[in-house]
Structure formats: structure tokens, C-alpha cells
XYZ file of C-alpha atoms in Angstrom:
756
model
C 65.164 -8.964 -31.789
C 67.932 -10.568 -33.817
C 70.713 -9.386 -31.552
C 68.972 -10.689 -28.405
C 68.644 -14.095 -30.085
C 72.350 -14.083 -30.860
C 73.134 -13.230 -27.274
C 70.974 -16.073 -25.944
C 72.577 -18.608 -28.302
C 76.013 -17.460 -27.112
C 74.852 -17.830 -23.519
C 73.679 -21.436 -24.173
C 77.056 -22.351 -25.659
C 78.785 -21.004 -22.608
C 76.574 -22.913 -20.128
C 76.764 -26.317 -21.851
C 80.402 -26.147 -22.942
C 81.706 -28.235 -19.926
C 79.558 -31.273 -20.984
C 81.338 -31.554 -24.333
C 83.979 -34.255 -24.841
C 87.356 -33.032 -23.718
C 88.878 -34.031 -27.016
C 86.651 -31.609 -28.886
C 87.984 -28.147 -29.491
C 86.363 -25.708 -27.016
C 85.335 -22.434 -28.649
C 86.446 -19.208 -26.967
C 83.938 -17.789 -24.509
C 81.500 -15.337 -26.107
C 82.049 -11.644 -25.491
C 79.429 -9.530 -23.854
C 77.232 -7.858 -26.521
C 77.275 -4.073 -26.586
C 74.080 -2.148 -25.788
C 73.228 1.029 -27.617
C 70.655 3.564 -26.338
C 68.875 5.876 -28.774
C 66.963 8.919 -27.517
C 64.751 10.848 -29.945
C 63.822 14.487 -30.038
C 60.457 15.885 -29.118
C 61.205 19.135 -27.238
C 59.469 18.981 -23.806
C 58.196 15.481 -24.625
C 61.797 14.323 -24.712
C 61.997 14.840 -20.940
C 60.295 11.417 -20.803
C 63.735 9.914 -21.490
C 64.649 10.552 -17.863
C 61.820 8.318 -16.689
C 63.039 5.567 -18.997
C 66.618 5.947 -17.713
C 65.394 5.514 -14.138
C 63.873 2.143 -15.077
C 66.951 1.069 -17.046
C 69.118 1.802 -14.042
C 66.736 -0.201 -11.836
C 66.888 -3.147 -14.287
C 70.688 -2.978 -14.252
C 71.255 -1.825 -17.849
C 74.054 0.641 -18.472
C 74.408 1.444 -22.202
C 77.711 1.095 -23.959
C 76.864 3.744 -26.542
C 74.342 6.584 -26.689
C 72.974 8.606 -29.608
C 70.389 11.340 -29.465
C 68.644 14.093 -31.345
C 67.359 17.441 -30.022
C 66.192 16.916 -26.419
C 67.565 13.382 -26.710
C 70.987 14.868 -27.421
C 70.881 16.957 -24.247
C 69.775 14.127 -21.957
C 71.953 11.590 -23.756
C 75.039 13.829 -23.631
C 74.644 14.535 -19.942
C 74.118 10.841 -19.195
C 77.220 9.985 -21.221
C 79.213 12.407 -19.072
C 78.114 10.747 -15.855
C 74.938 12.477 -14.790
C 72.452 9.865 -13.524
C 68.674 9.861 -13.974
C 67.762 11.082 -10.494
C 70.274 13.947 -10.778
C 68.915 15.032 -14.160
C 65.343 14.767 -12.887
C 66.101 17.145 -10.055
C 67.957 19.433 -12.455
C 65.102 19.704 -14.922
C 62.389 20.099 -12.300
C 64.287 22.988 -10.670
C 64.627 25.017 -13.888
C 62.788 28.268 -14.556
C 61.771 27.349 -18.074
C 60.467 30.824 -18.895
C 64.002 32.044 -18.319
C 65.884 29.099 -19.848
C 63.923 29.227 -23.093
C 64.542 32.926 -23.631
C 67.284 35.499 -24.084
C 66.379 37.280 -20.828
C 68.514 38.010 -17.840
C 67.290 39.905 -14.756
C 67.044 43.617 -15.419
C 69.292 44.331 -12.448
C 72.147 42.678 -14.390
C 71.768 45.126 -17.305
C 73.798 48.334 -17.299
C 71.813 51.385 -16.258
C 71.571 53.314 -19.516
C 70.327 50.249 -21.426
C 67.587 49.230 -18.956
C 64.641 51.123 -20.522
C 65.220 49.373 -23.866
C 66.270 45.890 -22.762
C 63.723 43.387 -24.143
C 61.031 46.014 -23.733
C 59.537 46.151 -27.209
C 57.068 44.256 -29.334
C 59.599 43.983 -32.134
C 63.355 44.415 -32.467
C 64.921 44.256 -35.921
C 68.566 44.638 -36.935
C 69.625 46.515 -40.054
C 72.236 45.327 -42.522
C 73.318 48.560 -44.120
C 69.989 50.342 -44.474
C 67.940 47.187 -45.102
C 66.050 45.383 -42.358
C 67.512 41.961 -41.620
C 64.861 39.581 -40.291
C 66.338 37.388 -37.486
C 66.696 33.687 -38.272
C 64.872 32.722 -35.081
C 62.800 34.182 -32.279
C 65.340 33.130 -29.629
C 69.111 33.379 -29.914
C 69.434 30.874 -27.103
C 71.396 32.968 -24.612
C 70.120 31.184 -21.540
C 70.067 27.639 -22.939
C 73.612 28.165 -24.191
C 74.779 29.226 -20.726
C 72.990 26.306 -19.045
C 74.446 23.718 -21.414
C 77.927 25.229 -21.115
C 77.814 25.099 -17.329
C 76.463 21.552 -17.256
C 79.101 20.266 -19.689
C 82.081 21.989 -18.066
C 83.382 18.656 -16.674
C 83.913 17.569 -20.298
C 85.764 20.695 -21.410
C 88.982 18.744 -22.050
C 87.215 16.176 -24.253
C 87.023 17.147 -27.909
C 85.839 13.773 -29.307
C 82.534 12.596 -27.867
C 83.541 8.917 -28.184
C 86.011 9.663 -25.370
C 83.253 10.448 -22.901
C 82.671 7.846 -20.143
C 79.918 6.474 -22.425
C 80.708 7.100 -26.124
C 78.168 9.533 -27.525
C 76.973 11.077 -30.785
C 74.172 13.486 -31.575
C 72.572 14.617 -34.809
C 71.912 17.998 -36.397
C 70.543 18.947 -39.782
C 72.370 21.082 -42.296
C 69.613 23.318 -43.562
C 71.732 24.319 -46.577
C 72.028 20.775 -47.964
C 68.996 19.285 -46.195
C 70.902 16.325 -44.764
C 71.530 14.900 -41.304
C 74.915 15.665 -39.796
C 76.374 13.400 -37.097
C 78.120 15.477 -34.433
C 81.005 13.487 -32.927
C 83.557 16.094 -31.904
C 84.044 19.705 -30.949
C 82.427 21.613 -28.100
C 79.803 19.387 -26.473
C 77.471 22.185 -25.417
C 77.596 23.666 -28.926
C 76.734 20.290 -30.472
C 73.754 19.913 -28.125
C 72.597 23.447 -28.913
C 72.840 22.773 -32.674
C 70.943 19.514 -32.378
C 67.980 21.214 -30.683
C 67.809 24.418 -32.775
C 64.148 24.214 -33.754
C 63.752 26.281 -36.969
C 62.097 29.716 -36.510
C 62.190 29.292 -32.711
C 65.950 29.095 -32.089
C 68.530 30.626 -34.369
C 70.652 28.068 -36.265
C 74.269 27.301 -35.348
C 77.049 27.904 -37.871
C 79.633 25.083 -37.861
C 82.333 25.154 -40.504
C 80.368 25.632 -43.749
C 77.166 24.119 -42.366
C 74.164 25.920 -40.914
C 72.764 23.488 -38.368
C 69.219 23.218 -37.073
C 67.270 20.615 -35.111
C 68.250 17.163 -36.359
C 64.684 15.993 -35.804
C 63.651 17.564 -39.107
C 65.343 14.769 -41.066
C 66.739 12.235 -38.604
C 64.923 12.254 -35.284
C 65.800 8.702 -34.242
C 69.532 7.946 -34.868
C 69.490 4.137 -34.587
C 71.821 3.621 -37.560
C 74.489 5.755 -35.863
C 74.493 3.728 -32.630
C 74.795 0.466 -34.627
C 77.709 1.968 -36.550
C 79.358 2.819 -33.234
C 79.327 -0.919 -32.385
C 76.017 -1.650 -30.643
C 74.793 -5.233 -30.877
C 71.527 -4.629 -29.022
C 69.587 -1.408 -29.490
C 67.123 0.079 -26.984
C 65.241 2.926 -28.586
C 63.108 5.549 -26.822
C 60.875 7.604 -29.088
C 59.084 10.765 -27.979
C 58.871 12.544 -31.326
C 56.098 13.321 -33.732
C 53.905 10.772 -35.448
C 51.809 11.003 -38.588
C 48.635 12.900 -37.717
C 45.272 11.349 -38.463
C 43.157 12.879 -41.209
C 40.745 14.219 -38.604
C 43.532 16.313 -37.068
C 44.680 17.787 -40.374
C 41.784 20.197 -40.540
C 43.692 23.371 -39.598
C 46.412 25.364 -41.304
C 48.750 24.858 -38.308
C 48.148 21.086 -38.376
C 48.970 20.910 -42.070
C 52.107 23.054 -41.722
C 53.359 21.023 -38.731
C 52.819 17.738 -40.580
C 54.606 19.088 -43.663
C 57.625 20.295 -41.632
C 58.138 17.117 -39.645
C 57.056 14.527 -42.197
C 60.623 13.737 -43.458
C 61.800 13.142 -39.888
C 58.709 11.013 -39.139
C 59.257 8.851 -42.214
C 62.937 8.404 -41.290
C 62.018 7.439 -37.736
C 59.590 4.816 -38.995
C 62.464 3.162 -40.839
C 64.856 3.446 -37.898
C 62.374 1.903 -35.458
C 62.655 -1.392 -37.369
C 66.323 -1.619 -36.309
C 65.544 -1.547 -32.565
C 65.582 -4.664 -30.414
C 63.605 -3.041 -27.628
C 61.387 -0.096 -28.485
C 59.849 2.162 -25.843
C 57.356 4.883 -26.756
C 55.767 6.796 -23.842
C 52.148 7.868 -24.172
C 52.486 11.622 -24.611
C 49.284 12.289 -26.493
C 48.119 14.796 -23.867
C 51.365 16.805 -23.889
C 52.681 19.411 -26.279
C 56.237 20.152 -27.360
C 56.230 23.342 -25.272
C 54.992 21.769 -22.002
C 58.292 22.130 -20.133
C 56.450 23.145 -16.978
C 54.861 19.690 -16.956
C 58.243 17.996 -16.755
C 57.304 15.964 -13.660
C 54.267 14.423 -15.389
C 56.231 13.752 -18.582
C 58.945 11.937 -16.634
C 56.239 9.750 -15.070
C 54.977 8.836 -18.524
C 58.473 7.752 -19.584
C 58.885 5.678 -16.434
C 55.479 4.089 -16.940
C 56.260 3.089 -20.548
C 59.610 1.552 -19.570
C 58.162 -0.248 -16.583
C 55.633 -1.943 -18.871
C 58.647 -3.718 -20.442
C 60.549 -4.194 -17.185
C 60.564 -8.019 -17.350
C 62.139 -7.958 -20.791
C 64.685 -5.361 -19.716
C 65.570 -7.323 -16.565
C 65.921 -10.545 -18.545
C 68.240 -8.798 -20.967
C 70.338 -7.417 -18.114
C 70.610 -10.847 -16.450
C 71.584 -12.518 -19.733
C 74.244 -9.915 -20.414
C 75.665 -10.188 -16.921
C 76.168 -13.967 -17.393
C 78.381 -13.146 -20.340
C 80.494 -10.616 -18.489
C 80.385 -7.872 -15.914
C 78.367 -4.773 -16.843
C 80.300 -1.670 -17.881
C 81.107 0.711 -15.084
C 81.508 4.055 -16.846
C 83.565 6.625 -15.044
C 82.024 9.893 -13.942
C 83.690 13.094 -15.003
C 84.584 15.089 -11.893
C 82.647 18.294 -11.365
C 84.614 21.526 -11.603
C 84.443 23.407 -8.319
C 87.039 25.974 -9.352
C 89.551 26.506 -12.083
C 92.475 28.882 -12.615
C 92.148 30.905 -15.833
C 95.587 31.758 -17.239
C 94.559 33.276 -20.574
C 91.465 35.040 -21.959
C 90.632 35.453 -25.657
C 87.629 36.803 -27.588
C 86.005 35.339 -30.686
C 83.336 36.916 -32.894
C 83.818 40.621 -32.178
C 83.652 43.016 -35.068
C 83.007 46.569 -33.810
C 84.016 46.248 -30.171
C 87.638 46.063 -29.054
C 88.912 42.861 -27.486
C 90.301 44.680 -24.456
C 86.966 46.431 -23.868
C 85.110 43.110 -24.028
C 87.524 41.493 -21.576
C 87.153 44.513 -19.317
C 83.348 44.269 -19.310
C 83.567 40.517 -18.782
C 85.299 41.329 -15.535
C 87.581 38.283 -15.207
C 91.308 38.815 -14.883
C 93.967 36.295 -16.028
C 95.713 34.102 -13.455
C 92.717 34.070 -11.131
C 90.576 31.219 -9.828
C 86.883 31.156 -10.725
C 83.890 28.860 -10.428
C 81.160 27.851 -12.910
C 78.686 30.163 -11.139
C 81.111 33.057 -11.328
C 81.699 32.410 -15.011
C 77.941 32.615 -15.574
C 77.925 35.927 -13.718
C 80.748 37.235 -15.913
C 78.733 36.257 -18.998
C 75.802 38.275 -17.683
C 78.150 41.214 -17.086
C 78.888 41.291 -20.793
C 75.430 40.384 -22.033
C 73.986 43.066 -19.770
C 75.641 45.798 -21.841
C 72.942 45.067 -24.460
C 75.619 45.180 -27.183
C 75.396 41.505 -28.068
C 72.822 39.030 -29.350
C 74.583 36.235 -27.490
C 77.530 35.880 -25.142
C 79.035 32.540 -24.265
C 82.320 30.987 -23.309
C 84.278 27.779 -23.549
C 87.216 26.436 -21.597
C 90.206 24.823 -23.258
C 93.785 23.909 -22.464
C 96.877 25.538 -23.946
C 100.563 24.953 -23.443
C 100.499 27.940 -21.063
C 97.623 26.634 -18.921
C 93.828 26.876 -18.788
C 92.154 29.396 -21.064
C 88.680 30.765 -21.587
C 87.385 31.918 -24.953
C 84.615 34.509 -24.818
C 82.237 33.987 -27.777
C 80.194 37.029 -28.754
C 77.696 37.712 -31.480
C 77.414 41.473 -31.765
C 74.146 43.238 -32.381
C 73.876 45.065 -35.671
C 75.252 48.640 -35.504
C 71.730 49.858 -36.305
C 68.619 48.343 -34.717
C 64.957 49.270 -34.694
C 62.609 48.688 -31.769
C 58.876 49.126 -32.155
C 55.840 48.789 -29.935
C 52.211 49.765 -29.962
C 50.911 51.693 -27.019
C 47.552 52.828 -25.717
C 46.608 54.666 -22.592
C 43.702 56.766 -21.424
C 45.811 59.923 -21.731
C 47.481 59.598 -25.163
C 45.098 57.030 -26.632
C 46.646 54.943 -29.433
C 50.253 55.508 -30.369
C 53.283 53.932 -32.027
C 56.619 53.779 -30.229
C 59.811 53.646 -32.290
C 63.484 53.583 -31.328
C 66.475 53.664 -33.650
C 69.806 52.850 -32.032
C 73.134 53.514 -33.754
C 76.132 51.945 -32.025
C 79.655 53.171 -32.877
C 78.047 54.869 -35.869
C 79.854 58.194 -35.695
C 82.761 57.486 -33.375
C 84.009 54.387 -31.532
C 82.410 53.700 -28.134
C 79.314 55.785 -28.881
C 75.538 55.344 -28.920
C 73.078 57.560 -30.749
C 69.329 57.057 -30.268
C 66.208 58.493 -31.843
C 63.134 57.637 -29.813
C 59.640 58.770 -30.639
C 55.975 58.249 -29.888
C 53.548 58.989 -32.666
C 50.365 60.042 -30.897
C 48.357 63.155 -30.017
C 50.672 63.700 -27.076
C 53.785 63.091 -29.080
C 57.386 62.502 -27.936
C 60.614 62.855 -29.866
C 64.054 62.492 -28.289
C 67.582 62.543 -29.670
C 70.238 61.132 -27.332
C 73.984 60.795 -27.833
C 76.466 59.102 -25.514
C 80.215 59.158 -26.016
C 81.900 56.753 -23.638
C 85.347 57.517 -22.262
C 87.556 55.035 -20.441
C 88.054 51.307 -20.925
C 85.090 50.148 -18.850
C 82.656 52.503 -20.642
C 81.308 53.620 -17.272
C 81.732 57.365 -17.892
C 80.141 59.162 -20.825
C 79.624 62.628 -22.232
C 75.984 63.104 -23.211
C 73.949 65.407 -25.422
C 70.158 65.243 -25.567
C 67.388 67.111 -27.327
C 63.689 66.454 -27.218
C 60.281 67.869 -27.912
C 57.064 66.777 -26.180
C 53.431 67.814 -26.177
C 51.037 67.463 -23.227
C 47.783 68.916 -21.959
C 47.514 70.664 -18.592
C 44.067 71.159 -17.060
C 42.963 73.446 -14.210
C 39.889 72.800 -12.092
C 37.564 74.972 -10.061
C 35.041 73.425 -7.705
C 35.649 70.071 -9.338
C 35.045 71.278 -12.899
C 37.696 71.788 -15.547
C 37.695 75.484 -16.353
C 40.958 75.851 -18.253
C 43.197 73.622 -20.317
C 46.530 74.409 -21.902
C 48.661 72.782 -24.579
C 52.166 72.360 -23.161
C 55.062 71.935 -25.619
C 58.539 71.526 -24.144
C 61.836 71.390 -26.011
C 64.904 71.104 -23.760
C 68.470 70.727 -25.060
C 71.190 69.558 -22.695
C 74.822 68.479 -22.475
C 76.715 66.997 -19.570
C 78.725 64.133 -18.154
C 77.495 61.023 -16.360
C 79.151 58.146 -14.500
C 77.741 54.684 -13.921
C 78.735 53.924 -10.344
C 77.393 50.369 -10.725
C 75.173 48.465 -13.128
C 72.175 49.868 -11.255
C 73.097 53.458 -10.458
C 74.005 56.573 -12.404
C 74.978 60.105 -11.418
C 75.635 63.144 -13.544
C 75.657 66.877 -14.007
C 74.519 68.907 -16.970
C 73.601 72.238 -18.491
C 70.178 72.622 -20.047
C 68.464 75.154 -22.251
C 64.740 74.759 -21.746
C 61.859 76.189 -23.776
C 58.280 75.857 -22.502
C 55.317 76.997 -24.611
C 51.763 77.225 -23.258
C 48.715 77.813 -25.426
C 45.136 77.893 -24.136
C 42.833 75.180 -25.451
C 39.759 75.944 -23.321
C 38.828 78.691 -20.860
C 37.097 82.107 -21.072
C 39.262 84.319 -18.823
C 42.776 83.410 -19.920
C 44.654 86.674 -20.537
C 46.930 85.566 -23.394
C 46.991 83.548 -26.614
C 50.476 82.097 -26.211
C 53.097 82.131 -23.478
C 56.685 80.960 -23.912
C 59.395 80.609 -21.250
C 63.083 80.178 -21.922
C 65.691 79.448 -19.293
C 69.171 78.089 -18.876
C 69.771 75.833 -15.900
C 72.424 73.650 -14.356
C 71.369 70.418 -12.736
C 72.647 67.307 -11.015
C 70.966 63.912 -10.756
C 71.336 60.508 -9.155
C 69.314 57.477 -10.179
C 69.021 53.876 -9.045
C 67.252 51.034 -10.831
C 67.464 47.578 -9.276
C 64.126 46.278 -10.648
C 64.195 42.652 -11.716
C 62.296 43.355 -14.960
C 60.645 46.142 -16.925
C 57.220 44.492 -17.154
C 55.394 44.024 -13.860
C 58.494 43.923 -11.617
C 58.299 41.951 -8.384
C 61.445 43.174 -6.609
C 63.893 46.055 -6.652
C 63.856 49.840 -6.425
C 63.436 52.658 -8.914
C 64.798 55.874 -7.424
C 65.460 59.285 -8.891
C 66.552 62.601 -7.367
C 67.292 65.804 -9.288
C 68.264 69.319 -8.280
C 68.069 72.219 -10.737
C 69.043 75.857 -10.539
C 67.379 77.980 -13.205
C 68.677 81.332 -14.490
C 68.276 83.607 -17.528
C 64.522 83.196 -17.377
C 62.813 85.060 -20.206
C 59.268 85.040 -21.462
C 57.230 86.065 -24.508
C 53.475 86.542 -24.329
C 51.111 87.061 -27.270
C 47.984 89.227 -27.042
C 48.203 89.905 -23.301
C 44.846 91.133 -21.933
C 44.803 91.069 -18.113
C 41.410 91.344 -16.307
C 42.810 94.225 -14.218
C 45.573 96.718 -14.728
C 48.655 94.570 -14.240
C 51.895 94.327 -16.208
C 53.114 91.133 -17.890
C 56.396 91.426 -15.986
C 54.653 91.261 -12.644
C 52.703 88.151 -13.664
C 55.177 86.202 -15.786
C 58.704 87.374 -14.968
C 60.652 84.875 -12.890
C 63.773 85.516 -10.866
C 66.387 82.724 -10.616
C 65.072 79.829 -8.565
C 65.765 76.178 -7.711
C 63.781 72.990 -8.190
C 64.070 69.676 -6.343
C 62.363 66.408 -7.241
C 62.582 62.977 -5.613
C 60.666 59.842 -6.560
C 61.098 56.289 -5.320
C 59.249 53.034 -5.881
C 60.349 49.864 -4.093
C 58.979 46.354 -4.608
C 59.449 44.193 -1.512
C 59.029 40.568 -2.537
C 57.012 38.611 0.041
C 57.124 35.406 -2.000
C 57.447 34.566 -5.735
C 53.863 35.773 -6.349
C 53.333 38.673 -3.950
C 55.019 42.035 -3.369
C 54.517 45.125 -1.249
C 55.090 48.466 -2.990
C 56.446 51.561 -1.202
C 56.294 54.854 -3.061
C 57.478 58.100 -1.382
C 57.773 61.301 -3.463
C 58.691 64.935 -3.008
C 58.748 67.928 -5.306
C 59.541 71.558 -4.430
C 59.933 74.598 -6.678
C 61.683 77.315 -4.680
C 60.165 80.079 -6.772
C 59.333 83.242 -4.802
C 57.116 84.518 -7.639
C 55.004 81.355 -7.520
C 53.982 81.866 -11.142
C 52.756 79.515 -13.810
C 56.213 79.051 -15.338
C 57.126 75.805 -13.596
C 55.115 73.056 -11.933
C 54.625 69.312 -11.322
C 51.784 67.273 -12.800
C 50.113 64.830 -10.449
C 47.871 61.952 -11.599
C 47.500 58.523 -13.261
C 49.390 55.357 -12.156
C 52.175 55.885 -14.731
C 54.711 58.665 -15.346
C 53.356 60.058 -18.592
C 55.672 63.051 -19.075
C 58.825 64.681 -17.737
C 56.927 66.614 -15.026
C 54.722 63.736 -13.945
C 54.387 62.320 -10.435
C 52.187 59.200 -10.590
C 49.227 59.143 -8.197
C 46.488 56.537 -7.925
C 43.034 58.114 -7.720
C 43.467 60.911 -10.258
C 43.199 61.343 -13.992
C 46.416 62.159 -15.893
C 47.768 65.643 -15.022
C 44.696 66.335 -12.877
C 46.554 68.354 -10.238
C 49.094 71.065 -11.091
C 51.360 71.560 -8.106
C 54.214 73.840 -7.180
C 55.223 71.723 -4.207
C 54.153 68.262 -3.171
C 54.935 65.714 -0.485
C 53.391 62.274 -0.385
C 53.710 58.537 -0.226
C 51.982 55.387 -1.398
C 51.548 51.796 -0.269
C 50.551 49.002 -2.613
C 50.198 45.253 -2.877
C 50.323 43.073 -5.966
C 49.680 39.355 -6.310
C 50.175 37.129 -9.337
C 47.296 34.665 -9.423
C 48.911 33.185 -12.546
C 52.301 33.656 -14.140
C 51.114 36.508 -16.383
C 48.040 37.672 -14.474
C 48.140 39.932 -11.425
C 45.783 41.787 -9.126
C 46.865 44.967 -7.341
C 45.659 47.509 -4.787
C 47.302 50.876 -4.126
C 46.709 53.690 -1.632
C 48.460 57.076 -1.591
C 48.212 60.427 0.126
C 49.777 63.841 -0.539
C 49.986 67.475 0.578
C 50.502 70.077 -2.152
C 50.360 73.733 -3.138
C 49.417 75.155 -6.535
C 50.986 77.920 -8.633
C 49.245 81.081 -9.721
C 46.660 80.197 -12.388
C 46.859 83.566 -14.067
C 43.975 85.203 -12.205
C 44.542 88.214 -10.030
C 42.006 87.008 -7.444
C 43.621 83.604 -6.961
C 45.493 82.937 -3.719
C 48.205 80.341 -4.080
C 49.377 80.120 -0.480
C 46.900 77.439 0.579
C 47.933 73.825 1.286
C 45.707 71.049 -0.020
C 45.572 67.352 0.846
C 44.311 64.265 -0.937
C 43.957 60.576 -0.027
C 43.034 58.112 -2.785
C 43.330 54.491 -3.826
C 42.866 52.062 -6.665
C 42.404 48.423 -7.636
C 43.853 47.025 -10.827
C 44.237 43.911 -12.925
C 47.268 43.349 -15.163
C 48.123 40.839 -17.860
C 51.301 40.286 -19.841
C 49.965 39.714 -23.339
C 51.594 38.989 -26.691
C 51.532 42.723 -27.518
C 52.938 43.746 -24.152
C 51.620 44.496 -20.688
C 47.948 45.382 -20.242
C 46.638 47.044 -17.081
C 43.141 48.241 -16.127
C 42.880 50.461 -13.067
C 39.803 51.740 -11.187
C 40.583 54.504 -8.698
C 38.808 56.956 -6.442
C 39.709 59.791 -4.052
C 38.574 59.167 -0.462
C 39.392 62.663 0.753
C 40.354 65.858 -1.133
C 40.547 69.407 0.180
C 41.194 70.947 -3.259
C 39.266 71.024 -6.517
C 39.086 67.266 -6.921
C 35.770 65.510 -7.542
C 34.984 62.400 -5.541
C 34.232 60.023 -8.386
C 35.590 56.769 -9.830
C 38.219 57.112 -12.521
C 39.270 54.489 -15.070
C 42.740 54.227 -16.511
C 43.832 51.759 -19.214
C 47.383 51.064 -20.300
C 48.312 48.672 -23.143
C 51.750 47.929 -24.607
C 55.385 48.568 -23.845
C 56.925 51.857 -22.711
C 60.453 53.114 -23.354
């Protein structure tokens, strides 16, 4: 309170000075004391600062200096630029915090060939050489970086934060030396991001030779800094951690948290003593991650400040008698800007011209902040980078933008656990090599270790500057089980092992669509597992085919999408069909050629699934499908597998109401209609109905007639949850009508974990 006392004494001198004898020397009028505002960290709790700022504005107090740490640096920096409390309140309440506090962008902004693997794993680890490099944080901060950059664009020409309308400083912590680092100059958004880099949650920020993390670890309440800037009166707002009571230190997490934040707590206790007015909102019921409770937290800040409103108003009145309050300027918002030059910083394996091409902004063109954010997503959506950002600056040749990239490691490992009713427990692994063999290339090894195993090798060699066209080469091997039913009972079951090899060319017509042509050598091996009248021990088909495909994927996310379309159409023409059969023993006198030989034929397959968003929580699902094998022999050599809600193999057509692979079809036409509703953010309920007409191939019995058309109508109800190990879905389904060998009983299907 010493500074307030000094101000009141100065005010008294000013008021009574006219009564002094004219012969006495009149002292110069006192200057208006400077007010410093200090905003602490506290993650989501720091949003309470906005409530305090609303009351300060109402009382008539505009600070002359501002310092902040972590969340206090973000709110303080924006306020120093000219954002007012009401504007920031609306800004924070309108944020999608699940998105902001992540590295996610909508899936429809990711290039097509990267969609199946984009943030669709339990674990993603980079390699340094051949050694796994554990990331320095769970979140690289892609979205928070972009948000801070966009919000601070009006200050892009200011390199020293004391030159902001209200002079400003924030604080980070150099984790190498373990000391607080005042951040007074540079790129404002980068300084804010460094100040709030909570260890293990956000990756640290490298600045010169320092590795900066959240300043709250050692200096969460920078009162000393605001005094050093010139503040005479200090108003401090504290929303950070306090020493926990003994009763609360009875868990490992409680002990660890206290140990991590204790240096910052002790420092704050010393800094509090330097405040003239101290405001501490009651945030006992809120946690550091409660960003979705921003409205309630703001109310708590406003309530705490209003409890001291009389003191704040008296201070404002006293200061105003000594001089007019400061009227800080407001930095003008950038509606558009002409970019004259583009540079790239941070690239190692990718060429500068390729990065600028993917960014999609040409020099000497006008752009807006929203368009710049879209260009960032263009580049980030390639999935080549851990982070993509930008900063504006001035050069002697005009305005320039610097694209900042942090490339992913050339070798990364993705892993996920997976369980479903069909394959049971399995482990998914993906190794991705970028530019490993040649520039502008991607080589992947993807596998599923389970009873129904999957192993795929995929190579892409991009050609052209935009990397939209690529030569491809793929090889894979898969194992499945194919059942046949008679009068509702499974009478035969085959092991199906497929090993196609293919080469071709593809072109990405947009981020969300891909077309291509290829040549494939396909080998299909069938071996009986059960059945008493199967006339062979092993049957193998080999063919060479040419095919064309077109695919669309505009889904908004891989896990439980709520909008968009997944569409696929493929046409094949198969030739050079050969077969080998072991121990052929037909039930009647018939040659193997008449039963297994296949003349050239064609195959057409179309599948589509569209999510029509009704509102943020509800979607309709439309699902037409068609498959035709134009095979005049109608033999067992080629077929579709109908059943289960998910596509479990390369021949699968999902169908609610059936077990996996329950119907083997040579031709099929059908459609589905579904509805899903999120009753909570990560919890949904769904209902699906589908119907189909189909024919079946010859099942290797001379008495079987395969010319009959069958029909089926079925439905399901399901519950889904997005858990820490990935999506979980439980489905109960039942056929309502079936003219083929399908039993009218309830089926249960469980799916746990990611799929790629």
C-alpha cells in the first residue's frame, strides 16, 4: 500500500497548495503515478483475468504497464494490443477448446493419401536414425500457435513489446538453466506460446540458446518486472497454484503436482508482498483443464474484483485528480494485406519451392488472416510436418511472410491396439519412411498382428511440384475366413489368403479425391477349415487384371465422423486366370476345368457413406452400395463378403444385421439409412437399417443352383465411446427379413481401438 499512500500525499499537496503564502516557493505539481497490472498463470483458471479486467474498466482504471505469465501472458498481451475485456470474453467463449488445445485440423483439410493415418493411432513416435525419439510434449501446439498468430497480426510490425499501446512483458522459463526469462521483444505470438508451454503437455519453444517452457514453473507472478518497467502502483491478479494442504497430499499425483509447482508457488508468495491491490478469485472448484467452463471462471474473476470495487474506484478517482488517465491507442485490425515475398524457415528434407507450392499463396497477391490460416492448413494437411506456422514482417521490398515448419522425422512409427468380434485382439503397426530412398517419396509398411493378419507394403513416388501425381507400387498379404451356410447353419468354412501385387499411377484431383489406374497380379488361396463334402484340400487362383478407381473422402474426422462422404468406385477386368487344385475329389464325374476354370471377366464395386449433419450432435447416414461380378462361369473364384458394421477386408461390404463375412455374394445391390446422436462429446447412440438383394456363387456342389436372387432387411442399435485407447463401439443387430440362409437371431459386434 506504500505507493497508494504516496499518491494520496501528493494529492493533498496539490489541493492545499493555493492556501500557502505567495512568497513561499510552490513545488511543481505531482505527476500521475503509473499503474502496473500483473496477471498470473493458471491455465484455464487464468481466464478469470477477463472478469477482473471488466471490473477495472468499469472502475476507470487503465494500466500503464502489463506483465503476465502463461495464460496471463496471452490475456495481458492481447489487452496491451488493444483488445478490451468484452471482446476477449466473446473470443474465449466462442472457441472450440478441444480443437484449440490439440494438433488436429478437420480431416477434409488433409490430403487424400494421408487421411487413413492422420492422428488415427494410439501412439506416434519419431525415429532419430534407428532409435526412437520420445516427443518433448503431447501437443506440438499447432492450433494454439495459429490462433495466437492470427490474434496478434495487428502487432506484426512491433518487435519490442514496450512499443505496444500498453507496454508489455511476459515470462518464460529456460528449462536448461532453470531460471525465469523475461520476454520483451521478438514475435509476440511466439513469446505467448513459450510462456504457456506447460511441460509434458506442450512442446517447449527454442529461442536462441534457450529452451523455454511455462514461466509459471519458477516465476508465475511477475510483479518485480512490472515495477522495473516503472509502475508505482501494482494491481496483481493471481489464479495460480497454492500450497496444498496435508490432507490433499495423499496421492501420487498430488505429490508430483506439488513438487513441480512448488518453486513457482514460493516465488509467487514473495511477489504478492509487492502488490498494492491483490485480487485472487475463488477457483477452488475449477481445474487447470476446465476451459469449457470459461464462462463460470470469468464470473469468479469478476466477483473477486467487484469485492474490492470501492478501493479500485477510489484509486481511479485519486489518480484522475492528478492527471488524465492514459488513453492507449488500439492497433488497427488487418482486413487484408499484400504479400510481396515468401520465405521458408525450418525445412530440412523438403524443398522450399515445394513448400511454397503446397502453401498455395503466390507473391504480390492480397490475402486476409482467415486465408492465411487456410494456407497453413494446406501445408499442415500434407502430414509432413509436426507444426506449420507463419509470421509477417516488413522488408525494404514490401510485406513478407515467413513460413515456419518443423518437419516430421523421416521415419515414424504408429501403433494402436485393436479388438473386434471377427479378428479378436490385435496390434496395428505402421512404419512410414519419407524421402528415404528418393526425394518426394513415401514408403509404408502397415501390419496387423492377429489371427486374421494383414501386411501391406506401399510405395509412392511423387512427380511434379505440387506432389499431386504419384507412381505407386503395392504388395500385401491378408488372411480371412469365409463361411457358407445351409438352412441357417454353417456347413463349410474356408481360410482365404490373398496376396496381390500392383503398380500404377494416381492423381489427387483435390485434397479429398483421388483417381488412378493400375495393373495387378492377384493370388487367391482357399483351404477348407470345416465341411464334409468339399472336393479339394487347397485351391489357388492367379490372375492379372487392369483396373481403374475413383475415391472421395470429405469426412470431418476418422473417429465417429459427423459430416462428409466416403465414396469409392472400382472397375476391374481380369485375364490370365489360372488355378491349381490339390487332391480334387468331386462327388460326381466332373472335371476340375469345368468347375474352377474362369474365362476373362469384369468386376464392378461401388460403396458410399454420407453423413448429413442435422446439428452439432446429430447426423443422418446414407449408405448405398453395389457390387457385380460379370463372370459367366459363376464359380467360387471371386466374390464379395457381406456382414458386420465395418469393412474388415478388401472384399467386404459392411451390413448391419449380419456377422462378419456371413453372406458370400457374386452380385449385390443395397442401401442403408442410419441416425447417430452424441449425448455427450465422446458418447453417441446410433441406429441403422439396411436392405439388399444378392446372388451367390457356386459353392462347389454339383446340385447347387446359383441363379436365385435373395433379399435381406436388417437393422442395429449401437453405442459408441471415444476412449483413451481409441474408439469403442458395441452393436446389437438382427435381420427382420431374409430369403436366404440367414438365421433370424440377434448378433453382437464389438469394435475397440483405431483402424488404419
